Amino acid sequence: MLAEIALRTWTPDDAGWYVRQIADPEIRRFTTEPATLTVEDFRKALDRLNSSDDELGWVAVDPLSGERLANVAAVRNGDTAIVSYWVTPHARGKDVATQALDELCARALTIWPITEFRLYTHADNLASQRVAEKAGFHRMDGMPTQREVYGQKWPVRWFERLR
């Protein structure tokens, strides 16, 4: 179990690492990152992130070593933020995602006047659903149970966390 994580700003130097991480089979299976993502795509996305008032994103790191552990992001739509995250294979099961998600929400509340956070997980991603619940999210009923991701229908579960 990690004692603590820290969030830091993404830099262009993180591009190669990011692209390598999303090639992990579990990240590929449960995230919406395109399989064709390149270093240049990451850098363009980073430029967009840095110029947007409606997007936030950080890399979770070990505060002592600086080792990169996870990605957390949020997109604001009115008074709601949709959050997402993934964790590197070696950092899974160590509370990294829960801590990073909780810190993302805390930071978003200092930046945006939002009233709720939402997230969805692939229905088979039970680990991510446990992370959401540990971070104070509750299952939402009445939400769509499928999303289209790159031409495939994903069964999904929605969660929310109120301010």
GROMACS .gro file of C-alpha atoms in nm:
model
  163
    1MET     CA    1   0.000   0.000   0.000
    2LEU     CA    2   0.135   0.343  -0.093
    3ALA     CA    3   0.142   0.593   0.190
    4GLU     CA    4   0.049   0.887  -0.030
    5ILE     CA    5   0.034   1.020  -0.383
    6ALA     CA    6   0.080   1.366  -0.528
    7LEU     CA    7  -0.069   1.522  -0.839
    8ARG     CA    8   0.152   1.719  -1.073
    9THR     CA    9   0.097   1.897  -1.401
   10TRP     CA   10   0.149   1.704  -1.721
   11THR     CA   11   0.444   1.813  -1.936
   12PRO     CA   12   0.538   1.738  -2.298
   13ASP     CA   13   0.812   1.511  -2.157
   14ASP     CA   14   0.538   1.277  -2.027
   15ALA     CA   15   0.411   1.203  -2.379
   16GLY     CA   16   0.612   0.886  -2.448
   17TRP     CA   17   0.534   0.743  -2.106
   18TYR     CA   18   0.162   0.813  -2.150
   19VAL     CA   19   0.146   0.647  -2.491
   20ARG     CA   20   0.330   0.340  -2.357
   21GLN     CA   21   0.093   0.310  -2.061
   22ILE     CA   22  -0.226   0.312  -2.264
   23ALA     CA   23  -0.094   0.011  -2.456
   24ASP     CA   24  -0.147  -0.193  -2.136
   25PRO     CA   25  -0.426  -0.448  -2.204
   26GLU     CA   26  -0.633  -0.349  -1.898
   27ILE     CA   27  -0.607   0.021  -1.976
   28ARG     CA   28  -0.701  -0.054  -2.339
   29ARG     CA   29  -0.993  -0.266  -2.225
   30PHE     CA   30  -1.146  -0.014  -1.988
   31THR     CA   31  -1.059   0.337  -2.111
   32THR     CA   32  -1.164   0.541  -2.410
   33GLU     CA   33  -0.812   0.631  -2.521
   34PRO     CA   34  -0.765   0.551  -2.889
   35ALA     CA   35  -0.535   0.259  -2.964
   36THR     CA   36  -0.368   0.475  -3.226
   37LEU     CA   37  -0.269   0.754  -2.983
   38THR     CA   38   0.075   0.897  -3.063
   39VAL     CA   39   0.317   1.122  -2.881
   40GLU     CA   40   0.207   1.406  -3.108
   41ASP     CA   41  -0.160   1.336  -3.023
   42PHE     CA   42  -0.075   1.354  -2.652
   43ARG     CA   43   0.104   1.686  -2.699
   44LYS     CA   44  -0.192   1.832  -2.889
   45ALA     CA   45  -0.427   1.713  -2.614
   46LEU     CA   46  -0.196   1.868  -2.356
   47ASP     CA   47  -0.205   2.201  -2.540
   48ARG     CA   48  -0.587   2.182  -2.543
   49LEU     CA   49  -0.593   2.094  -2.173
   50ASN     CA   50  -0.366   2.386  -2.087
   51SER     CA   51  -0.580   2.634  -2.280
   52SER     CA   52  -0.921   2.512  -2.164
   53ASP     CA   53  -1.129   2.648  -1.878
   54ASP     CA   54  -1.342   2.333  -1.889
   55GLU     CA   55  -1.078   2.058  -1.866
   56LEU     CA   56  -0.843   1.953  -1.586
   57GLY     CA   57  -0.586   1.678  -1.576
   58TRP     CA   58  -0.290   1.565  -1.370
   59VAL     CA   59  -0.048   1.280  -1.342
   60ALA     CA   60  -0.044   1.106  -1.003
   61VAL     CA   61   0.309   1.043  -0.880
   62ASP     CA   62   0.488   0.892  -0.584
   63PRO     CA   63   0.575   1.207  -0.385
   64LEU     CA   64   0.918   1.075  -0.285
   65SER     CA   65   1.047   0.923  -0.608
   66GLY     CA   66   0.837   1.116  -0.861
   67GLU     CA   67   0.746   0.787  -1.028
   68ARG     CA   68   0.436   0.829  -1.246
   69LEU     CA   69   0.146   0.613  -1.129
   70ALA     CA   70  -0.184   0.724  -1.279
   71ASN     CA   71  -0.381   0.969  -1.489
   72VAL     CA   72  -0.679   1.168  -1.360
   73ALA     CA   73  -0.890   1.411  -1.559
   74ALA     CA   74  -1.216   1.604  -1.550
   75VAL     CA   75  -1.430   1.781  -1.807
   76ARG     CA   76  -1.681   2.042  -1.691
   77ASN     CA   77  -2.026   2.070  -1.842
   78GLY     CA   78  -2.224   2.338  -1.660
   79ASP     CA   79  -2.232   2.256  -1.290
   80THR     CA   80  -2.124   1.894  -1.344
   81ALA     CA   81  -1.776   1.750  -1.396
   82ILE     CA   82  -1.723   1.414  -1.563
   83VAL     CA   83  -1.411   1.250  -1.423
   84SER     CA   84  -1.191   0.970  -1.549
   85TYR     CA   85  -0.879   0.787  -1.442
   86TRP     CA   86  -0.648   0.497  -1.508
   87VAL     CA   87  -0.361   0.344  -1.312
   88THR     CA   88  -0.037   0.183  -1.429
   89PRO     CA   89  -0.016  -0.194  -1.383
   90HIS     CA   90   0.243  -0.183  -1.102
   91ALA     CA   91   0.042   0.075  -0.902
   92ARG     CA   92  -0.291  -0.111  -0.906
   93GLY     CA   93  -0.432  -0.236  -0.579
   94LYS     CA   94  -0.237   0.023  -0.379
   95ASP     CA   95  -0.512   0.285  -0.330
   96VAL     CA   96  -0.356   0.511  -0.596
   97ALA     CA   97  -0.677   0.555  -0.796
   98THR     CA   98  -0.889   0.635  -0.491
   99GLN     CA   99  -0.643   0.892  -0.363
  100ALA     CA  100  -0.594   1.049  -0.706
  101LEU     CA  101  -0.969   1.066  -0.773
  102ASP     CA  102  -1.037   1.222  -0.434
  103GLU     CA  103  -0.762   1.482  -0.487
  104LEU     CA  104  -0.889   1.556  -0.838
  105CYS     CA  105  -1.235   1.627  -0.697
  106ALA     CA  106  -1.094   1.848  -0.419
  107ARG     CA  107  -0.893   2.053  -0.669
  108ALA     CA  108  -1.183   2.082  -0.914
  109LEU     CA  109  -1.401   2.227  -0.639
  110THR     CA  110  -1.147   2.506  -0.580
  111ILE     CA  111  -1.142   2.591  -0.952
  112TRP     CA  112  -1.497   2.538  -1.077
  113PRO     CA  113  -1.839   2.630  -0.932
  114ILE     CA  114  -1.975   2.277  -0.972
  115THR     CA  115  -2.231   2.085  -0.771
  116GLU     CA  116  -2.160   1.728  -0.872
  117PHE     CA  117  -1.911   1.486  -1.020
  118ARG     CA  118  -2.005   1.196  -1.241
  119LEU     CA  119  -1.814   0.905  -1.382
  120TYR     CA  120  -1.891   0.593  -1.572
  121THR     CA  121  -1.710   0.263  -1.577
  122HIS     CA  122  -1.728  -0.032  -1.808
  123ALA     CA  123  -1.974  -0.270  -1.641
  124ASP     CA  124  -1.703  -0.538  -1.616
  125ASN     CA  125  -1.454  -0.305  -1.445
  126LEU     CA  126  -1.537  -0.398  -1.088
  127ALA     CA  127  -1.208  -0.257  -0.956
  128SER     CA  128  -1.293   0.087  -1.093
  129GLN     CA  129  -1.641   0.067  -0.944
  130ARG     CA  130  -1.486  -0.006  -0.603
  131VAL     CA  131  -1.253   0.292  -0.649
  132ALA     CA  132  -1.549   0.518  -0.722
  133GLU     CA  133  -1.732   0.400  -0.411
  134LYS     CA  134  -1.422   0.438  -0.191
  135ALA     CA  135  -1.387   0.795  -0.322
  136GLY     CA  136  -1.742   0.880  -0.213
  137PHE     CA  137  -1.929   0.817  -0.538
  138HIS     CA  138  -2.269   0.645  -0.539
  139ARG     CA  139  -2.429   0.438  -0.813
  140MET     CA  140  -2.675   0.634  -1.027
  141ASP     CA  141  -2.996   0.477  -1.143
  142GLY     CA  142  -3.182   0.588  -1.453
  143MET     CA  143  -2.870   0.663  -1.658
  144PRO     CA  144  -2.794   0.507  -1.997
  145THR     CA  145  -2.656   0.156  -1.959
  146GLN     CA  146  -2.459   0.167  -2.284
  147ARG     CA  147  -2.214   0.406  -2.448
  148GLU     CA  148  -2.057   0.384  -2.788
  149VAL     CA  149  -1.678   0.376  -2.768
  150TYR     CA  150  -1.494   0.359  -3.101
  151GLY     CA  151  -1.783   0.187  -3.272
  152GLN     CA  152  -1.845  -0.066  -2.996
  153LYS     CA  153  -2.131  -0.069  -2.750
  154TRP     CA  154  -1.998  -0.064  -2.394
  155PRO     CA  155  -2.216  -0.171  -2.101
  156VAL     CA  156  -2.161   0.100  -1.839
  157ARG     CA  157  -2.235   0.187  -1.478
  158TRP     CA  158  -2.273   0.553  -1.375
  159PHE     CA  159  -2.169   0.702  -1.040
  160GLU     CA  160  -2.207   1.046  -0.884
  161ARG     CA  161  -2.058   1.242  -0.599
  162LEU     CA  162  -2.231   1.557  -0.484
  163ARG     CA  163  -2.045   1.862  -0.365
   0.00000   0.00000   0.00000
